[in-house]
Short mmCIF file of C-alpha atoms and ligand atoms in Angstrom, two decimals:
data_model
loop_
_atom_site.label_atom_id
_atom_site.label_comp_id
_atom_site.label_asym_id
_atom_site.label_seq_id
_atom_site.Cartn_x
_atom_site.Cartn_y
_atom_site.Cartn_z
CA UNK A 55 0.00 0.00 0.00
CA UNK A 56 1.33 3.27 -0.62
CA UNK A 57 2.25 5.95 2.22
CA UNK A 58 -0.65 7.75 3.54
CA UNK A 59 -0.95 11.29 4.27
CA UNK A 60 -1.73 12.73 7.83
CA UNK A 61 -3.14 16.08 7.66
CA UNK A 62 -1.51 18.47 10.14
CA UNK A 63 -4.67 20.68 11.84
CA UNK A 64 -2.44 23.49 13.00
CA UNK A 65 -4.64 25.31 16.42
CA UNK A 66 -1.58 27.39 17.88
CA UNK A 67 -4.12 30.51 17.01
CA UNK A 68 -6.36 29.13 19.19
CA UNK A 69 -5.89 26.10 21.18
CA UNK A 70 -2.45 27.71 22.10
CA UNK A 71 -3.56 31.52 22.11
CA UNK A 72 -5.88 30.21 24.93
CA UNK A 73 -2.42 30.02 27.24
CA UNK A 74 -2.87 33.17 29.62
CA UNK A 75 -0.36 35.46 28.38
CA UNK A 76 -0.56 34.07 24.66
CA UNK A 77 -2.85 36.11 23.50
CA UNK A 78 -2.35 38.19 19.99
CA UNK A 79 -3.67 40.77 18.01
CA UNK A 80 -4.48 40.85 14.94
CA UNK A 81 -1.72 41.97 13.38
CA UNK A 82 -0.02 39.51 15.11
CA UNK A 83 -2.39 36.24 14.21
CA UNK A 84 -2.01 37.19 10.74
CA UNK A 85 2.22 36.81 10.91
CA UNK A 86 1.66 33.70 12.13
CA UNK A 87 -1.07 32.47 10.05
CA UNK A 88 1.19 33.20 7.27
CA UNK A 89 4.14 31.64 8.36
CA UNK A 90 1.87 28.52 9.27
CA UNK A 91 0.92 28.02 5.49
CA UNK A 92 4.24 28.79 4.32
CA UNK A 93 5.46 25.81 6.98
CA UNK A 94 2.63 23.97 4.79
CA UNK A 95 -0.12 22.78 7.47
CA UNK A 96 -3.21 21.74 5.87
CA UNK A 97 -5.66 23.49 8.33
CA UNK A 98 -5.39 26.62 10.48
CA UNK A 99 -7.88 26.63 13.18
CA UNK A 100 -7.95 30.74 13.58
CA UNK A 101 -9.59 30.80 16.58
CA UNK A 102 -13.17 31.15 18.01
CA UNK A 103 -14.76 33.71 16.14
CA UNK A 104 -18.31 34.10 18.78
CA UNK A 105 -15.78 34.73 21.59
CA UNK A 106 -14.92 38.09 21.08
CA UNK A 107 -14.68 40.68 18.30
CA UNK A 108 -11.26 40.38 18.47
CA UNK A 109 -11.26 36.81 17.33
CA UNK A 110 -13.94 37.37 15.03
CA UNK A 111 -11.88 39.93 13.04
CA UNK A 112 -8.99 37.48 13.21
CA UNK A 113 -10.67 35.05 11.74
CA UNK A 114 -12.07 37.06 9.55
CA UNK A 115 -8.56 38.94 8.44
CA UNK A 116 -6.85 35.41 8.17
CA UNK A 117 -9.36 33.81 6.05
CA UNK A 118 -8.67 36.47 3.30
CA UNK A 119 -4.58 36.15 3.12
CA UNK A 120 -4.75 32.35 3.46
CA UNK A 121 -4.67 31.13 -0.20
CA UNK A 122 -3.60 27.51 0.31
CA UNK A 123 -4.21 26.14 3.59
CA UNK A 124 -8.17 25.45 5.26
CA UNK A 125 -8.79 28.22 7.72
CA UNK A 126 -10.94 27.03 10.40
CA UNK A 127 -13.05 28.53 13.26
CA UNK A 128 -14.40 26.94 16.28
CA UNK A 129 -17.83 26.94 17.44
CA UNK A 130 -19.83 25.19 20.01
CA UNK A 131 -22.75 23.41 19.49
CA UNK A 132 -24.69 26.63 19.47
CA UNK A 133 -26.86 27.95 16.73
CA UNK A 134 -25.41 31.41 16.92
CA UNK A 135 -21.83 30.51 17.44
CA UNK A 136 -22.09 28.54 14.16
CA UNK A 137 -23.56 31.58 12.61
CA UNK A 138 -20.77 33.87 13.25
CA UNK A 139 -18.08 30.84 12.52
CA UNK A 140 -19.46 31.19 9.12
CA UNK A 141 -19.57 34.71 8.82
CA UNK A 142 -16.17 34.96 10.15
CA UNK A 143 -14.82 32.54 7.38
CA UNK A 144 -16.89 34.21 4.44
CA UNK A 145 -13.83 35.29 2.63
CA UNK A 146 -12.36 31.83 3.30
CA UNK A 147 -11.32 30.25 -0.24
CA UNK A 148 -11.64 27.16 1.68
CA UNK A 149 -13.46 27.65 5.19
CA UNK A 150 -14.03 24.90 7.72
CA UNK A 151 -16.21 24.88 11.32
CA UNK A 152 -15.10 22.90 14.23
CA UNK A 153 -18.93 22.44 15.76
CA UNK A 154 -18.62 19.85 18.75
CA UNK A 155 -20.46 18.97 22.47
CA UNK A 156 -19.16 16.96 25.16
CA UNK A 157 -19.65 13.70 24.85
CA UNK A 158 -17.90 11.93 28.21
CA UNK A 159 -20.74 11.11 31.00
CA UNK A 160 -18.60 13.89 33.70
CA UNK A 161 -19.46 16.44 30.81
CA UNK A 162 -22.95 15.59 29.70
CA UNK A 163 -24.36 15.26 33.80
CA UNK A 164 -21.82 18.33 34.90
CA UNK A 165 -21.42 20.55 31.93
CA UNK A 166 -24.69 20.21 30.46
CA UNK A 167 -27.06 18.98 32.79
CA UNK A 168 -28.20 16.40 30.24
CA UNK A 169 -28.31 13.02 28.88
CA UNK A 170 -26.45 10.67 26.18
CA UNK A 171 -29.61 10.70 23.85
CA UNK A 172 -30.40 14.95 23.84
CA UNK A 173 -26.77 14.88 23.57
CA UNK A 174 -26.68 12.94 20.05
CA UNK A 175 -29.53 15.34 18.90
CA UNK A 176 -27.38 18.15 19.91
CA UNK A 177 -24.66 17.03 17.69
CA UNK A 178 -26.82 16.12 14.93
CA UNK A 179 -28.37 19.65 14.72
CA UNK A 180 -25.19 21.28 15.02
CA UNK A 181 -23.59 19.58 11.92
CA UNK A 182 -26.76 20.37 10.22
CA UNK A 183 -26.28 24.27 11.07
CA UNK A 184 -22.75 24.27 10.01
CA UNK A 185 -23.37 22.29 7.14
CA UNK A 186 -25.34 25.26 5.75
CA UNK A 187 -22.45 27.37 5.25
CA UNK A 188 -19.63 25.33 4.21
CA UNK A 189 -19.30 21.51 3.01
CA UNK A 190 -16.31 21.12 5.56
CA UNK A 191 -17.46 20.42 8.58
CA UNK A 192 -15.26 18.99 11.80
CA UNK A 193 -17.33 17.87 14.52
CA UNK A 194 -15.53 17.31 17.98
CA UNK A 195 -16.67 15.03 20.34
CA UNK A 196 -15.18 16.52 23.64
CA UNK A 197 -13.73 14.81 26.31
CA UNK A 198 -13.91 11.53 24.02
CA UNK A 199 -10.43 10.39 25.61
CA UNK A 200 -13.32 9.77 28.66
CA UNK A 201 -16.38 9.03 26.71
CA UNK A 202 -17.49 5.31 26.66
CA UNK A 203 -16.36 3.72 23.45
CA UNK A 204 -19.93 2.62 22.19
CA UNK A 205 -21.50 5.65 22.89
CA UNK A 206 -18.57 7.45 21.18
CA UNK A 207 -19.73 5.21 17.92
CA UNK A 208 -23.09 5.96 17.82
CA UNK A 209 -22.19 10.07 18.17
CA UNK A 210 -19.60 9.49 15.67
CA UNK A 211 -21.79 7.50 12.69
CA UNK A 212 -24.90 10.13 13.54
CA UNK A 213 -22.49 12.98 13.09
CA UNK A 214 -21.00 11.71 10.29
CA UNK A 215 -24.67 11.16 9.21
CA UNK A 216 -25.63 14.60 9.25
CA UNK A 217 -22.97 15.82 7.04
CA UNK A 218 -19.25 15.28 9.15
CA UNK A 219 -16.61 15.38 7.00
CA UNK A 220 -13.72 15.19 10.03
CA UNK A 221 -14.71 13.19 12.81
CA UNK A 222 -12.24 14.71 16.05
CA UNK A 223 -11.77 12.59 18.68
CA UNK A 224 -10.10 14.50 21.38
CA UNK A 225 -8.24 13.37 24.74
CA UNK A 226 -9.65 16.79 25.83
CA UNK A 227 -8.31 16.01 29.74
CA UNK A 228 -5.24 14.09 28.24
CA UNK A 229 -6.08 11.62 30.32
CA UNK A 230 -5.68 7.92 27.82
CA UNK A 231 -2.19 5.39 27.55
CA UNK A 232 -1.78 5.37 23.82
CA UNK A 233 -2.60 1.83 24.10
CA UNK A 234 -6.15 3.15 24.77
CA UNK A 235 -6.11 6.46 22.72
CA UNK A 236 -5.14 3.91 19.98
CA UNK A 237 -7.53 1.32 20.53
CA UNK A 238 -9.88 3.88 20.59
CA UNK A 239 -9.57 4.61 17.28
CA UNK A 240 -9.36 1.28 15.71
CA UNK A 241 -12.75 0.23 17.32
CA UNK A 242 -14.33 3.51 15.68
CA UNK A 243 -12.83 2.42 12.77
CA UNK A 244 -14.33 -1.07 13.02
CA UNK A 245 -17.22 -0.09 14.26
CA UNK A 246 -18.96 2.73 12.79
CA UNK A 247 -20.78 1.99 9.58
CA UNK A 248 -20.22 5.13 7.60
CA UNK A 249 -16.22 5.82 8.75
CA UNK A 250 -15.10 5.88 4.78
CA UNK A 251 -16.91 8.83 4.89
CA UNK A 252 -14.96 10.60 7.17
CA UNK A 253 -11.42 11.64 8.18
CA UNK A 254 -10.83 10.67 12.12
CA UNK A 255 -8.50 13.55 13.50
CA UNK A 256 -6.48 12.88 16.84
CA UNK A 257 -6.70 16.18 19.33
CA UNK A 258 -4.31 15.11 21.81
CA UNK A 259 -3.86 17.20 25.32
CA UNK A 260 -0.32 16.71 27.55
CA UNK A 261 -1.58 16.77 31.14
CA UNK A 262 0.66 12.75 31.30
CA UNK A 263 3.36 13.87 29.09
CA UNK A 264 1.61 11.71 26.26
CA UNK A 265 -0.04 14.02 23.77
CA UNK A 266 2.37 13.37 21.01
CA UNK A 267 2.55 9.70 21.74
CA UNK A 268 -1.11 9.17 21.93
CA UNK A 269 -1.50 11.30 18.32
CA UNK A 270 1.12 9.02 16.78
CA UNK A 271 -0.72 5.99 18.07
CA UNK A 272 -4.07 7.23 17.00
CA UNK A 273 -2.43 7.19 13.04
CA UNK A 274 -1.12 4.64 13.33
CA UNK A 275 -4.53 2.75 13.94
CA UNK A 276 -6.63 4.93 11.17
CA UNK A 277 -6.73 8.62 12.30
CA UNK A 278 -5.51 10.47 8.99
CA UNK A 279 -5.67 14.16 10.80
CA UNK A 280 -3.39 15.37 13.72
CA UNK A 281 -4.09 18.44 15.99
CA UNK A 282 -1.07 20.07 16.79
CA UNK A 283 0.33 23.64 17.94
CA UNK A 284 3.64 25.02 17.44
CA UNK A 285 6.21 24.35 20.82
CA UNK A 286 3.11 22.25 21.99
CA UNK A 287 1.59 25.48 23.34
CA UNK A 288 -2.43 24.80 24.64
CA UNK A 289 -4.45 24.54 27.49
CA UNK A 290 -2.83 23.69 30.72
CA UNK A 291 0.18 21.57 29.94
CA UNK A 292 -0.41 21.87 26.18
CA UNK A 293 -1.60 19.93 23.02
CA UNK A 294 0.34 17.95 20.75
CA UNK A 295 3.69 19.64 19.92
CA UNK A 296 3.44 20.00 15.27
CA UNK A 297 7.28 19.17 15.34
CA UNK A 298 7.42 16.05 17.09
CA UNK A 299 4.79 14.89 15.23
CA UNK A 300 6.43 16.23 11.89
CA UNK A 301 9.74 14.61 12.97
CA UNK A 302 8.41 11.18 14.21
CA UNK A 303 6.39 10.00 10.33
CA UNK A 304 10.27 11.64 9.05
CA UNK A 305 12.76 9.61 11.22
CA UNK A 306 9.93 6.54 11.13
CA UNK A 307 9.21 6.17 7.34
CA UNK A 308 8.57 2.37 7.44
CA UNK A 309 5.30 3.09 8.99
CA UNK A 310 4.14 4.72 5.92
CA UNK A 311 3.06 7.93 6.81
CA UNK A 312 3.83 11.42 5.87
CA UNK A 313 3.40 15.18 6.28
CA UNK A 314 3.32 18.06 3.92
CA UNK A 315 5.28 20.17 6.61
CA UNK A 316 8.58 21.50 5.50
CA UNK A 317 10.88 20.44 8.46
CA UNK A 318 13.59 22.65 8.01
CA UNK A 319 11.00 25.26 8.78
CA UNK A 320 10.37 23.68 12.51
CA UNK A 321 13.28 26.00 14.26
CA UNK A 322 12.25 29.49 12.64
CA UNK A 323 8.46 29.12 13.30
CA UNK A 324 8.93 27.66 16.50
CA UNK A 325 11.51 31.16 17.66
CA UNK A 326 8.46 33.38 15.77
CA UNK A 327 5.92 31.94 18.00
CA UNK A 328 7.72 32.27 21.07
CA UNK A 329 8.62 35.48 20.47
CA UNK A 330 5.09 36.51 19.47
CA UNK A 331 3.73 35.05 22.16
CA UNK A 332 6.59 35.57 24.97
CA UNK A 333 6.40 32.48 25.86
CA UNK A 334 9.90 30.94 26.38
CA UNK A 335 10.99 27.12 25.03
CA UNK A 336 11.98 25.09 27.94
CA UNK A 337 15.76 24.21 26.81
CA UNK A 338 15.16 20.82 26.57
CA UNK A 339 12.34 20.20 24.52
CA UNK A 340 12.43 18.09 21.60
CA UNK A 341 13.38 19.66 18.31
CA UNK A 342 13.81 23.07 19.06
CA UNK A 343 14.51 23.25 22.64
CA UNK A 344 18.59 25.34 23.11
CA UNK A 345 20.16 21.82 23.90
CA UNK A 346 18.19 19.80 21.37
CA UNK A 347 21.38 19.39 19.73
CA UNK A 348 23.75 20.19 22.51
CA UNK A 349 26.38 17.77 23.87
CA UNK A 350 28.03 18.31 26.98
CA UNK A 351 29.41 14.79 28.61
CA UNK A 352 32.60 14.23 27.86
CA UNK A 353 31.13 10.22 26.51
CA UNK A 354 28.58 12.02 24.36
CA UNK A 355 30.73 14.25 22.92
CA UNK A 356 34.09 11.80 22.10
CA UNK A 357 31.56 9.39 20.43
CA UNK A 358 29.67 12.51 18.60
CA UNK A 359 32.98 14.23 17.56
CA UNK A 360 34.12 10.39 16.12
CA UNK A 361 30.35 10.07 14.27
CA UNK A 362 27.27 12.75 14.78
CA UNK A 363 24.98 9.67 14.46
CA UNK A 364 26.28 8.30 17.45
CA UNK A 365 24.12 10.27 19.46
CA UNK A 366 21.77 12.30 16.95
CA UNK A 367 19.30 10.71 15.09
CA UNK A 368 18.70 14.11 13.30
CA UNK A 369 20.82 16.88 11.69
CA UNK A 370 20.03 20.26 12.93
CA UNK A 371 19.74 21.25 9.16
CA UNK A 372 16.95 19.00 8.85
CA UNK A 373 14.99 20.90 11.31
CA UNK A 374 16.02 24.73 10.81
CA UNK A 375 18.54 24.44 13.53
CA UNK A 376 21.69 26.24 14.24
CA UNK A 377 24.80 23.55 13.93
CA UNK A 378 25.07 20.56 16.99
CA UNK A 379 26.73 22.54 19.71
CA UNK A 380 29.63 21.30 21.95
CA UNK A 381 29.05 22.53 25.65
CA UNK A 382 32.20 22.28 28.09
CA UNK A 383 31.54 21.66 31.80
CA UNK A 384 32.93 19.72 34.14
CA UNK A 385 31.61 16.96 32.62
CA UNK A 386 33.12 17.38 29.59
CA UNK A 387 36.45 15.70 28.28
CA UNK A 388 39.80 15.94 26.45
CA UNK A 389 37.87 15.64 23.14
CA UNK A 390 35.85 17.96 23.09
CA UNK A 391 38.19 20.48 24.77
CA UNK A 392 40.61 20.14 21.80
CA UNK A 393 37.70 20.59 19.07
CA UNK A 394 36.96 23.75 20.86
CA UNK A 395 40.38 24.81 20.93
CA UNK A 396 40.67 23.89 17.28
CA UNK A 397 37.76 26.06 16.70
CA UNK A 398 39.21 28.83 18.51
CA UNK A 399 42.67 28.63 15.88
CA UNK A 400 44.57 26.83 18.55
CA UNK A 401 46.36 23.20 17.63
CA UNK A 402 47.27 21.89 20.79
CA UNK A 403 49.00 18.44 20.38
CA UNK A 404 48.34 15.02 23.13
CA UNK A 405 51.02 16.86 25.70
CA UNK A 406 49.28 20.36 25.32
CA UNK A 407 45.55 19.05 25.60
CA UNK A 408 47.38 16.90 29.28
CA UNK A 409 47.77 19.86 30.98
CA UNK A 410 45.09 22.19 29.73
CA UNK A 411 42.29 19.82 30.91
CA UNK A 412 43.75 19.76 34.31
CA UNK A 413 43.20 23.33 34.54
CA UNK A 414 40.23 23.50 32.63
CA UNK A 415 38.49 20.85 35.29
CA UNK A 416 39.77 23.38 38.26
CA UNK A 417 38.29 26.36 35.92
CA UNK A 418 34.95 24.16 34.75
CA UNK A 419 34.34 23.40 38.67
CA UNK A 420 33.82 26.66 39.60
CA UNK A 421 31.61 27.93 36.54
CA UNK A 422 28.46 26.05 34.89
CA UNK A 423 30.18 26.29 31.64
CA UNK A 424 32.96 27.11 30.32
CA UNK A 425 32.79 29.70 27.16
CA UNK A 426 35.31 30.89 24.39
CA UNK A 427 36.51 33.64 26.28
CA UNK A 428 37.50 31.70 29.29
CA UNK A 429 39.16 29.22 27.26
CA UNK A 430 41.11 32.01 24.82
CA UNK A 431 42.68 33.44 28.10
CA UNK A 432 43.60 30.17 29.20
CA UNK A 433 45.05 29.06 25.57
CA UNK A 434 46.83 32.75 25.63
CA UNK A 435 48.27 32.09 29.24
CA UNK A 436 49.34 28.92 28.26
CA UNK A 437 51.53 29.76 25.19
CA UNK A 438 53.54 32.48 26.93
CA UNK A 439 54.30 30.08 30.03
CA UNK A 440 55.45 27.31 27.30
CA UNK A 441 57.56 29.82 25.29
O1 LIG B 665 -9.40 19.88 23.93
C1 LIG B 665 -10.49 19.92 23.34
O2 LIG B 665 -11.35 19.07 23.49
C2 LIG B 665 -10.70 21.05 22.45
C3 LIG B 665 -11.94 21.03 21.60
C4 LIG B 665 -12.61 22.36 21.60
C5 LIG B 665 -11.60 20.55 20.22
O3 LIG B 665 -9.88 21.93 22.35
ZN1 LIG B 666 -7.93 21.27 23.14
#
């Protein structure tokens, strides 16, 4: 069979703008939209045009620069939210609503004071409504990472029913093992009568650590859409982070999937948002994280000096990222103090590199790392006492 394509469902304008402090204008959502297509996601989910006019106009303003990509706005399962979705995307060349109700028990008693059968209806009419203004229509069954697997069916073939053309399935709590999350979406799969009709998208939150590995295991049992933000950014601890997602089909081809997403775009996008946003990327997060290619043990960086593969399964390059870095701390060792000296213009021979490391351990001791400065001053020092 040939490779399949998972389309990437890009929400950093919304899921992620929902961070407190994330929030953009305008002006802003627009840079990033932009960059988004030009990274090559499939769908940009815009934001939520009914909750302010704000988001309305950003929806609005996106959906007429965006020539390639689906824009998207979310709605609940609300007559007039629907209304203004579609409003919102009327310049939209192509313009998609995300309609969807809860669908766990916890949010049909708590949320909505309601039952599993008024809660079908719900989702039947709300498909319905949306389907009036566009033929793209993603319904999201919230809280299904929690929602009884035969219940989730019967939502899932009525939606689907009613005019569904993306069937979400979100771990809205991120609460599932991907065993589950994955099983989850084979038995929809095998289960619900009308699923060739539909693309099943995976909507995976981080609260265990396990959004990405839950999205990769939904795919990998039949889900052909991933939802995804750039540095993971979304609700609480986050949604599924686009470029470990992007780089997982990449490094593991032989399961037959594949993105549209230019990788060497990851690093660039991922600085943009967090920039935009001011919201910094912990150091050591996959991919674009400051040490994601930094090697600082003196074991790591003899065997990566001898062979990069040893201990990177990536080249920065791939990924938009600035060459593998060699960090010298008191871990580090005789290797990887020569390179740097090398670097620096300074060939030290066996002898030379002895005695420097003694004093770089007393030096590398007292500081968390040593830089090129330190280590000029040292070479520099050096030279006159051996002259
Ligand atoms: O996490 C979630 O369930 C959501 C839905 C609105 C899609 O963000
Ligand atoms: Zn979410």
């Amino acid at each position: 069979m040939s490779d399949q394509k998972i389309f990437i469902f890009d929400t950093t304008l919304r899921d992620g703008e929902q961070v407190p402090g994330c929030k953009l204008n305008t002006k802003e959502k627009i840079e990033v939209a932009l960059a988004l297509e030009a990274l090559g996601v499939d769908i940009i989910e815009a934001g939520f045009p009914i909750s302010s006019p704000g988001d309305f106009e950003s929806v609005s303003e996106i959906s007429k620069v965006i020539k390639n990509a689906t824009v998207c706005g979310l709605s609940r399962a609300v007559q007039k939210d629907i209304e203004v979705a579609g409003e919102a995307l009327r310049h939209a060349k192509r313009g998609r609503i995300h309609t969807g109700i809860g669908t766990s028990d916890s949010h049909i008693r708590s949320k909505f004071n309601s039952n599993r059968e008024e809660i079908l209806v719900r989702a039947v009419q709300a498909v319905k409504w949306a389907r009036n203004f566009t033929d793209d229509v993603e319904f999201y069954a919230e809280d299904a990472g929690r929602t009884e697997n035969e219940y989730l069916a019967r939502v899932v073939e009525a939606v689907i029913g009613a005019g569904a053309t993306t069937v979400n399935i979100p771990d809205t709590t991120g609460y599932c093992l991907p065993t589950q999350y994955g099983e989850k979406i084979a038995f929809l799969r095998n289960n619900v009568q009308n699923i060739d009709k539909a693309i099943l998208s995976c909507h995976c939150h981080n609260d265990l650590g396990l959004a990405t590995a839950n999205s990769i295991a939904g795919a990998i049992n039949g889900a052909r859409q991933i939802e995804c933000t750039i540095n993971g950014l979304g609700e609480r601890a986050g949604n599924t982070a686009l470029e470990e997602v992007v780089m997982v089909f990449k490094q593991h081809s032989h399961l037959g999937l594949y993105t549209s997403i230019d990788a060497t775009q990851l690093n660039p996008i991922s600085r943009l948002v967090s920039d935009i946003m001011r919201m910094p990327v912990q150091p050591n997060k996959a991919i674009v994280g400051a040490n994601a290619f930094s090697h600082s043990s003196g074991i790591h960086q003899d065997g990566f000096l001898k062979d990069s593969q040893t201990y990177e399964i990536m080249r920065p390059e791939e990924v938009g990222a600035e060459t593998s870095k060699i960090v010298l701390t008191a871990r580090s060792g005789r290797s990887a103090l020569a390179y740097r000296f090398k670097n620096l213009g300074y060939e030290f021979n066996r002898n030379d590199i002895d005695f420097l490391y003694e004093q770089f351990l007393q030096l590398a001791d007292s500081l968390k790392e040593v830089h090129d400065s330190d280590l000029k001053e040292m070479a520099e020092r050096y030279l006159l006492v051996r002259a």
